[in-house]
Structure formats: C-alpha cells, structure tokens
mmCIF file of C-alpha atoms in Angstrom:
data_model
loop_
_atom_site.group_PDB
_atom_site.id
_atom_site.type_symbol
_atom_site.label_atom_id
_atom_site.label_comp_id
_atom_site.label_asym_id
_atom_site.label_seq_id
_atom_site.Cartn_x
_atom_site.Cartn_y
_atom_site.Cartn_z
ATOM 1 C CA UNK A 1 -2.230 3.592 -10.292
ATOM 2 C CA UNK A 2 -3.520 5.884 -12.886
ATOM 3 C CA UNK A 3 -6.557 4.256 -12.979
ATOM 4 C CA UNK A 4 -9.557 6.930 -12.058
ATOM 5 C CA UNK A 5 -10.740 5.294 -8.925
ATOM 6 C CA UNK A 6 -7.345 5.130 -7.837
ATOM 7 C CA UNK A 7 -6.870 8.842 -8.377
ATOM 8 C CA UNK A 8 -10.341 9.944 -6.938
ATOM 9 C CA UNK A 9 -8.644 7.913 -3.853
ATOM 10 C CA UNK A 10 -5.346 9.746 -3.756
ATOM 11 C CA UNK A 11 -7.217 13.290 -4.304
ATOM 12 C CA UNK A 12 -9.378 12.337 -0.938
ATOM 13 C CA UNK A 13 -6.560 11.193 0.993
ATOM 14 C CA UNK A 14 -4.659 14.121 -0.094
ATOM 15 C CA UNK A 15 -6.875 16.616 1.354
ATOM 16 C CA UNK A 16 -6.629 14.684 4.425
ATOM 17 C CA UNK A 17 -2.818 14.136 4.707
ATOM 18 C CA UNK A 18 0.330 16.018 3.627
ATOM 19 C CA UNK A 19 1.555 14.668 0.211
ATOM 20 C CA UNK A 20 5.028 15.445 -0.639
ATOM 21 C CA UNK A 21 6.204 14.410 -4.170
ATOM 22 C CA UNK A 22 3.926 12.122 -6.195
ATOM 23 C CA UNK A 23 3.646 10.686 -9.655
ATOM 24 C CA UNK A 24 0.914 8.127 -11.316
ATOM 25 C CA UNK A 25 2.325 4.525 -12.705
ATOM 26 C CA UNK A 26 0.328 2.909 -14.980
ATOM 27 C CA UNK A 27 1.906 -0.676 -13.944
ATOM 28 C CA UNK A 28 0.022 -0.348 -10.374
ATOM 29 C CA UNK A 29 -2.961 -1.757 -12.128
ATOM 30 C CA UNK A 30 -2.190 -4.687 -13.211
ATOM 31 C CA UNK A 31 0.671 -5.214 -10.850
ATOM 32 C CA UNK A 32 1.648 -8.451 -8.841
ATOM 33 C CA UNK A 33 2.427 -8.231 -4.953
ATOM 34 C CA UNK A 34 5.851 -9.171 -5.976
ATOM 35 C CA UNK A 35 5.684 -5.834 -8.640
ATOM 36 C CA UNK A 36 4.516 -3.510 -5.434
ATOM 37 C CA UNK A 37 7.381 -4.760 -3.398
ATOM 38 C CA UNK A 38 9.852 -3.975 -6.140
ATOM 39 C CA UNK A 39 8.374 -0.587 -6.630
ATOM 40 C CA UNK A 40 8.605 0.273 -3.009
ATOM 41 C CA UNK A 41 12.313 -0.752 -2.581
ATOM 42 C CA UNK A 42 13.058 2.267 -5.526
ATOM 43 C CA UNK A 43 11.387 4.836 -3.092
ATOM 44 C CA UNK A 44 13.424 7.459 -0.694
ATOM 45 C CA UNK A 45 12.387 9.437 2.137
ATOM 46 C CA UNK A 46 10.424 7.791 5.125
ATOM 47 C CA UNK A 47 7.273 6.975 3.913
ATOM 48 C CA UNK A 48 5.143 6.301 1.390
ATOM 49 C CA UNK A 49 1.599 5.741 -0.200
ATOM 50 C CA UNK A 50 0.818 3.488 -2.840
ATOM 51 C CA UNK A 51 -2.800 3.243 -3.939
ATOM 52 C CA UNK A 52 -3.933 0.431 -6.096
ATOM 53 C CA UNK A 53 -6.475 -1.985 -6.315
ATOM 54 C CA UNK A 54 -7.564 -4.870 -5.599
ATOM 55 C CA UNK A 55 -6.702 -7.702 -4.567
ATOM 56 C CA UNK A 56 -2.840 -6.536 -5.716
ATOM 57 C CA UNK A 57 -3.006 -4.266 -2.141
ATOM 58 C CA UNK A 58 -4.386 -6.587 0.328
ATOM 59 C CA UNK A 59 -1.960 -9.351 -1.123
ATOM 60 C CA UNK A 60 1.033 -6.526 -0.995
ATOM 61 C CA UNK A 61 -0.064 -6.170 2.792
ATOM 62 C CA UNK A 62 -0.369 -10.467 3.447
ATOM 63 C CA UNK A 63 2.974 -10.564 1.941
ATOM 64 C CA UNK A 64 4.539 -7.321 3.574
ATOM 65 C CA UNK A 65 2.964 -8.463 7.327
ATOM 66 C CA UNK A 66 4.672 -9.918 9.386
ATOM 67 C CA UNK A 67 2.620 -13.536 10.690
ATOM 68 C CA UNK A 68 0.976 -12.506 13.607
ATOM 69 C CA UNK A 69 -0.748 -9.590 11.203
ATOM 70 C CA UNK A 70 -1.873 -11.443 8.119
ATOM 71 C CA UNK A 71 -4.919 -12.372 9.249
ATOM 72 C CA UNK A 72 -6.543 -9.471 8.938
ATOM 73 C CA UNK A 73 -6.330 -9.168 4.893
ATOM 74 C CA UNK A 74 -5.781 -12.726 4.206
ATOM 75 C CA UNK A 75 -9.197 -12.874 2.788
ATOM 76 C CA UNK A 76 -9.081 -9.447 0.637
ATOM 77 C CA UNK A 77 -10.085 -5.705 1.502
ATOM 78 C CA UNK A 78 -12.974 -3.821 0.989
ATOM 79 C CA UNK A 79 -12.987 -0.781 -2.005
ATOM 80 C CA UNK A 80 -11.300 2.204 -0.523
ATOM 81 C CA UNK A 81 -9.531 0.638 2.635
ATOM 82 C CA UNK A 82 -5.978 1.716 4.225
ATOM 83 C CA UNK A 83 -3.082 -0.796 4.942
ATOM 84 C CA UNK A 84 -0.893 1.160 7.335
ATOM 85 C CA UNK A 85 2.554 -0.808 7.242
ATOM 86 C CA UNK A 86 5.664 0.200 9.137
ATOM 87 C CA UNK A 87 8.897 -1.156 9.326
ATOM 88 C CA UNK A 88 12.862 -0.984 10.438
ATOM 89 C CA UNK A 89 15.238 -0.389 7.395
ATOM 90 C CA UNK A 90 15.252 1.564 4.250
ATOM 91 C CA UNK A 91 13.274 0.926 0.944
ATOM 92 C CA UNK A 92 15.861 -1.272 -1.048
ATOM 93 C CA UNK A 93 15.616 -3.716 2.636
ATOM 94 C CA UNK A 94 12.043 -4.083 1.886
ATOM 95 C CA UNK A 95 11.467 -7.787 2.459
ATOM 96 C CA UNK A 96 8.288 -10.403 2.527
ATOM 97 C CA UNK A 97 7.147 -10.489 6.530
ATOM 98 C CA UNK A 98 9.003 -7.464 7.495
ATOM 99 C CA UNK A 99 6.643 -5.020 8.222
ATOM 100 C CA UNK A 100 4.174 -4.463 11.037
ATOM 101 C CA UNK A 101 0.438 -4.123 10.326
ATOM 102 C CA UNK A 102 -0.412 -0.753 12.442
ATOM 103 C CA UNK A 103 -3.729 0.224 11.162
ATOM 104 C CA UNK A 104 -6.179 -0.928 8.812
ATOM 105 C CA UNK A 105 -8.426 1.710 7.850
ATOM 106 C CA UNK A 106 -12.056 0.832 6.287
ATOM 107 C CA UNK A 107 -13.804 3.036 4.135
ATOM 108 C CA UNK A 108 -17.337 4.943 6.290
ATOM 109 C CA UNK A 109 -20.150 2.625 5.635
#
C-alpha cells in the first residue's frame, strides 16, 4: 500500500531484510483478499512481500493457508504483524489453501 503506515512498515522491514525491486500500489488499501491473491499471481521471482492492512492481510493469509493453519489469523492480526506463507508452484498457480503458514511474526510489545 501507499498508505504511510504501510510505508513506515516496509522502510523497517527493509533495513532488516534484503529488498530487491519494489513499487507502492495504491489498490492495497482498500483491497479484497480476493484483490491480494490476484496481485500476487502477476509477481516473478521467488518471493515476495506485500504489506497492507488490516483485516485485508490476515484474511489474504485465512484464505492463502492451508486448513490445518487458519487458525491462527482467523480472528484478525495485530498492527504491524508478519504472515510468512510458502508454497509449491509459481505466482500465476497461486490458489485459496495452497500455502503453508511458516511463521507469524508479532510486532515487540
């Protein structure tokens, strides 16, 4: 998103983590999980981040995960918190329940 929390985010992680490539969409904002999913199928490369807001990312993840994960953001995530997703296939195979919830990262108390 280009939204200035959403940026503040990405400069933090950034320092953290190496960023290749990266742009700013506007649409993140207001986007549906369905509008995250179609984003994500248009990227290349290995992986990617998205940061957005909520409750577009935690509903991205419950749709992403497969079952046995959802539980942990069926109910929403806290400001600032990392869905680590992986998955077999490339982007444009992205489908509903076919990615495995690694990590879930929550922002330092």
């Amino acid at each position: 998103s280009d939204a200035a929390r959403a940026q503040q985010t990405f400069a933090q992680i950034s320092q953290r983590v190496q960023v290749g490539e990266s742009w700013f969409d506007r649409g993140v904002y207001n986007a549906a999980e369905e509008d995250i999913l179609t984003l994500a199928r248009t990227f290349e490369g290995e992986r990617a981040l998205i940061v957005g807001h909520e409750p577009t990312i935690s509903g991205a993840g419950y749709v992403l995960a497969c079952e046995d994960d959802r539980s942990e953001v069926a109910h929403g995530v806290p400001t600032a918190t990392a869905l680590i997703l992986t998955f077999d296939g490339s982007w444009e195979d992205l489908t509903p329940s076919s990615c495995t919830l690694r990590v879930l990262l929550n922002p330092p108390s």
